[in-house]
Coordinates of N, CA and C in Angstrom, one line a residue:
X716 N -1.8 -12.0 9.2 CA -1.2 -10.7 9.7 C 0.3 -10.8 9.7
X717 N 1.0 -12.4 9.9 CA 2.3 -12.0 9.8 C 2.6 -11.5 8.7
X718 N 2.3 -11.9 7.2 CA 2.4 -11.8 6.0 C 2.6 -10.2 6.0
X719 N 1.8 -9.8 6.3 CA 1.5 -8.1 6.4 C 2.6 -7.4 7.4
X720 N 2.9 -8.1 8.2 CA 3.9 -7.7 8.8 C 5.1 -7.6 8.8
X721 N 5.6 -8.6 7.9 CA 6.8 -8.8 7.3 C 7.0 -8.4 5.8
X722 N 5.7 -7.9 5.0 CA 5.8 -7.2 3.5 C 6.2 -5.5 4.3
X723 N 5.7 -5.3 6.0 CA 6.0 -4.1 6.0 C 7.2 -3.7 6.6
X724 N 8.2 -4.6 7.4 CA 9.3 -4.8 7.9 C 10.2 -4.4 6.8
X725 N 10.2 -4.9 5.4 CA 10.5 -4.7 4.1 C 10.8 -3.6 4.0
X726 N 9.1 -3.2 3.3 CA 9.1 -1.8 2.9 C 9.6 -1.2 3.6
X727 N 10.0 -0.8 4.9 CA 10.7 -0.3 5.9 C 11.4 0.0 5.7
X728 N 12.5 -1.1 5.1 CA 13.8 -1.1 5.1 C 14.3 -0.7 3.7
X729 N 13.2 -0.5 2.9 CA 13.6 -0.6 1.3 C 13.6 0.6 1.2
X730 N 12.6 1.4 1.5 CA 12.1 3.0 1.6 C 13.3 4.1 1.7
X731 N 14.1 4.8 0.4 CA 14.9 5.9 1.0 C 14.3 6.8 0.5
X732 N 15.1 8.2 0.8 CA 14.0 9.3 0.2 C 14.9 8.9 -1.3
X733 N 14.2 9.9 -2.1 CA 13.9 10.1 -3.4 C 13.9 9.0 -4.4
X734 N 13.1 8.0 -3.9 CA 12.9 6.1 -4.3 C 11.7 6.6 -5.0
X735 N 11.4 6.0 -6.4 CA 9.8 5.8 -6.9 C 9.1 5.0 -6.6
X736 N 8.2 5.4 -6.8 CA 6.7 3.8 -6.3 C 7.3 2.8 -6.9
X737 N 7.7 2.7 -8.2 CA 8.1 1.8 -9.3 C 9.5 1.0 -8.6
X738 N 10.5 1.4 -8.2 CA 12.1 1.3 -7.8 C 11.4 0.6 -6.8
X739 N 10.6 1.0 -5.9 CA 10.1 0.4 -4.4 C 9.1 -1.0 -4.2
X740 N 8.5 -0.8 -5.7 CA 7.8 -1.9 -6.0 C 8.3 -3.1 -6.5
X741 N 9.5 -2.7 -7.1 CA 10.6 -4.1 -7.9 C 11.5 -4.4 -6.9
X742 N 11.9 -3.6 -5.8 CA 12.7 -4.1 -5.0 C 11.8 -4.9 -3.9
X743 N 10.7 -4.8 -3.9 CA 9.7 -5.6 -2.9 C 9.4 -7.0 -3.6
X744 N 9.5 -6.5 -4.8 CA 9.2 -8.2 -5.6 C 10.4 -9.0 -5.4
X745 N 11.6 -8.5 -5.9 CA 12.7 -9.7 -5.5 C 12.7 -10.1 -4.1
X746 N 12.2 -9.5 -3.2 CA 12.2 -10.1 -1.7 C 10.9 -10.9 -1.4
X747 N 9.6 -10.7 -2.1 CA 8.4 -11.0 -1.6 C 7.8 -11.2 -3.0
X748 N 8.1 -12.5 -4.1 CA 7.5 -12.6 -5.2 C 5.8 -13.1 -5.5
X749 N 5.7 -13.5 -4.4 CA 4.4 -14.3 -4.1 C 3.3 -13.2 -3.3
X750 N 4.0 -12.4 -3.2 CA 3.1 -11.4 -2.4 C 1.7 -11.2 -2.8
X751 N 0.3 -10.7 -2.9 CA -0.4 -9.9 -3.7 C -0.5 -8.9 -3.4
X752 N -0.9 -8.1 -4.4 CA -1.1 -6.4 -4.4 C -1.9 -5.9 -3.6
X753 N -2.9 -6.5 -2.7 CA -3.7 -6.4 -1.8 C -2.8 -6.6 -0.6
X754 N -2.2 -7.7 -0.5 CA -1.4 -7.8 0.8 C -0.2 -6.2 0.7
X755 N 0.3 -6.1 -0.2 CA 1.5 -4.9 -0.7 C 1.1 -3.7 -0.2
X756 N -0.5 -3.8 -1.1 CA -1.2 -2.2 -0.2 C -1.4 -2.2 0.9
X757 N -1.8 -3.3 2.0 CA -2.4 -3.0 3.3 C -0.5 -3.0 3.6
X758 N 0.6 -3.9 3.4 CA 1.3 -3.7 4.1 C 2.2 -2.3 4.5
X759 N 1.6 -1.4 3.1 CA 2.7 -0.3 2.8 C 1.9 0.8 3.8
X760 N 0.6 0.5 4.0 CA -0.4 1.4 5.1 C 0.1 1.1 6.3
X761 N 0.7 -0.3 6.7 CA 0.8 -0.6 8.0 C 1.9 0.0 8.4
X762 N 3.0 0.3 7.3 CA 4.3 0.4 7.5 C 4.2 1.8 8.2
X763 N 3.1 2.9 7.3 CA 3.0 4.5 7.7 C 2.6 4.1 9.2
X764 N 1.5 3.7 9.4 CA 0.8 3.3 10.4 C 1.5 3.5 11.7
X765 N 2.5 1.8 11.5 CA 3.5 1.1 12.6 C 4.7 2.2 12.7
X766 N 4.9 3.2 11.7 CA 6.5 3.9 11.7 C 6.6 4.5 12.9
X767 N 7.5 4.6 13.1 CA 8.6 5.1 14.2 C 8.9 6.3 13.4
X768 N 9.4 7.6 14.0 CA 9.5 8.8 13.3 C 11.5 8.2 13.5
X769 N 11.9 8.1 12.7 CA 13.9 8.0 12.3 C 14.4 9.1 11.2
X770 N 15.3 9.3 11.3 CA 16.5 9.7 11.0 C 16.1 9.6 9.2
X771 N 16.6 9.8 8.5 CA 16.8 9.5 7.0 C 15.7 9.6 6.2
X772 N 14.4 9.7 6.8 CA 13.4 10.0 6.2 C 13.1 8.4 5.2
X773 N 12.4 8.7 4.4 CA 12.0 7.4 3.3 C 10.2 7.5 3.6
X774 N 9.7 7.9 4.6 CA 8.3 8.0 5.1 C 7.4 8.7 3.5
X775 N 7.9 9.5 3.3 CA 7.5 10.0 2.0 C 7.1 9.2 1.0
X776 N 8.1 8.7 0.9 CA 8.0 8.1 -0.5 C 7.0 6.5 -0.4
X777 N 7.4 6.1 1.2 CA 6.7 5.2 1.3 C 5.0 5.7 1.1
X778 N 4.7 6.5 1.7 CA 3.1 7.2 1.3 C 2.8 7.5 -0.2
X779 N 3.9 7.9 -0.8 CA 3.8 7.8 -2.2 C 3.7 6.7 -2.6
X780 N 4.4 5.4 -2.4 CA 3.8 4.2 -2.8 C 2.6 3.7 -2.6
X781 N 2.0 3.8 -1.1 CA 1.0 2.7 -0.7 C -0.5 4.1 -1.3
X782 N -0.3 5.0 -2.0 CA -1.4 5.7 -2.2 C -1.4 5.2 -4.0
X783 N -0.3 5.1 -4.6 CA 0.3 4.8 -5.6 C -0.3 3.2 -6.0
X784 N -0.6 2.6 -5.3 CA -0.6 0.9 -5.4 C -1.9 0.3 -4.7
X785 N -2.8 2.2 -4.3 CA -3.9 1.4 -3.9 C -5.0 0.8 -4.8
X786 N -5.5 0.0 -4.5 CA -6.9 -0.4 -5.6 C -8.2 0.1 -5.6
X787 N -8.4 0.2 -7.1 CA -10.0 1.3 -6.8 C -11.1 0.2 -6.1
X788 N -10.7 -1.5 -6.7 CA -11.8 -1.8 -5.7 C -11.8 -2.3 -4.6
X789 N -10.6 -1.5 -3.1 CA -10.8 -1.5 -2.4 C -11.9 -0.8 -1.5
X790 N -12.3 0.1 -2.5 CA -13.1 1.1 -2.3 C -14.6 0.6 -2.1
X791 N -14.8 0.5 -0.5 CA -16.2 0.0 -0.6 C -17.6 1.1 -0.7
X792 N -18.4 0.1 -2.2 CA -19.5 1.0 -2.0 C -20.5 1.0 -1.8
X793 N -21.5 1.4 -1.1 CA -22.8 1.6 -0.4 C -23.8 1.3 -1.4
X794 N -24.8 0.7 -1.2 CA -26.0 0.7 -1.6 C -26.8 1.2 -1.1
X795 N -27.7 2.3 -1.7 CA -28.9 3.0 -1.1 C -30.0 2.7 -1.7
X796 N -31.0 2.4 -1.0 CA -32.1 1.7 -1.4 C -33.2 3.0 -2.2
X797 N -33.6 2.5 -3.0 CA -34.5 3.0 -4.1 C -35.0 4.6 -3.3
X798 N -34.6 5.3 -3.8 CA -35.3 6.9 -3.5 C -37.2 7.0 -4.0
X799 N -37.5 7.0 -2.4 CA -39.1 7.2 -2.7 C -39.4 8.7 -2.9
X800 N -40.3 9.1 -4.0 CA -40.8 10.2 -4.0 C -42.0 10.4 -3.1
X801 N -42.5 11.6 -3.3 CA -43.7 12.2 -2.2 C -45.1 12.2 -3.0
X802 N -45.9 11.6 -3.1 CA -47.5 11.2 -3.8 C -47.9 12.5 -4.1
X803 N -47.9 12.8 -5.1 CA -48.5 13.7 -5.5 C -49.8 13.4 -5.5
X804 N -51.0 14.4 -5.2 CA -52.8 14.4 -5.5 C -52.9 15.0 -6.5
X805 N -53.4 15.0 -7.4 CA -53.8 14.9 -8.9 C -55.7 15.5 -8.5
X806 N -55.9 16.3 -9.1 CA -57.1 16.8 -9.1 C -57.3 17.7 -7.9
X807 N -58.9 18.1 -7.9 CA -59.3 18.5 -6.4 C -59.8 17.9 -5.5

């Protein structure tokens, strides 16, 4: 969690308005090279999450990023078990 905590302390701070996902994502690499992109996305959620409403805005763009950088397979999906049909009677 600190990991996550300090990729979001960052993004925090990196975040101004009219920044791209891309501008925001290379400035997080020179500070955080080892990061993974799993840790980047939960941290850039935590950032919206943890924010404090301030002055200068950057909130935007930060939600532009962490929707920008999420992964499809974070996406968990369900398994539903075999669909039973209803027995049909056949004759009289």
């Amino acid at each position: 969690m600190a990991l996550i905590e300090a990729l979001s302390a960052t993004l925090r701070s990196l975040a101004a308005p009219g920044m791209t996902p891309k501008a925001l994502r290379a400035a997080l690499r020179e500070k955080h090279p080892d990061a993974s992109r799993k840790d980047v996305v939960r941290a850039a959620f935590y950032a919206l999450i943890a924010a404090q409403p301030r002055d200068g805005g950057g909130l935007d763009e930060l939600h532009s990023f962490a929707l920008a950088e999420r992964l499809p397979d974070d996406e968990t999906s369900f398994a539903f078990g075999s669909r039973r049909t209803k027995a049909r009677r056949y004759g009289a």
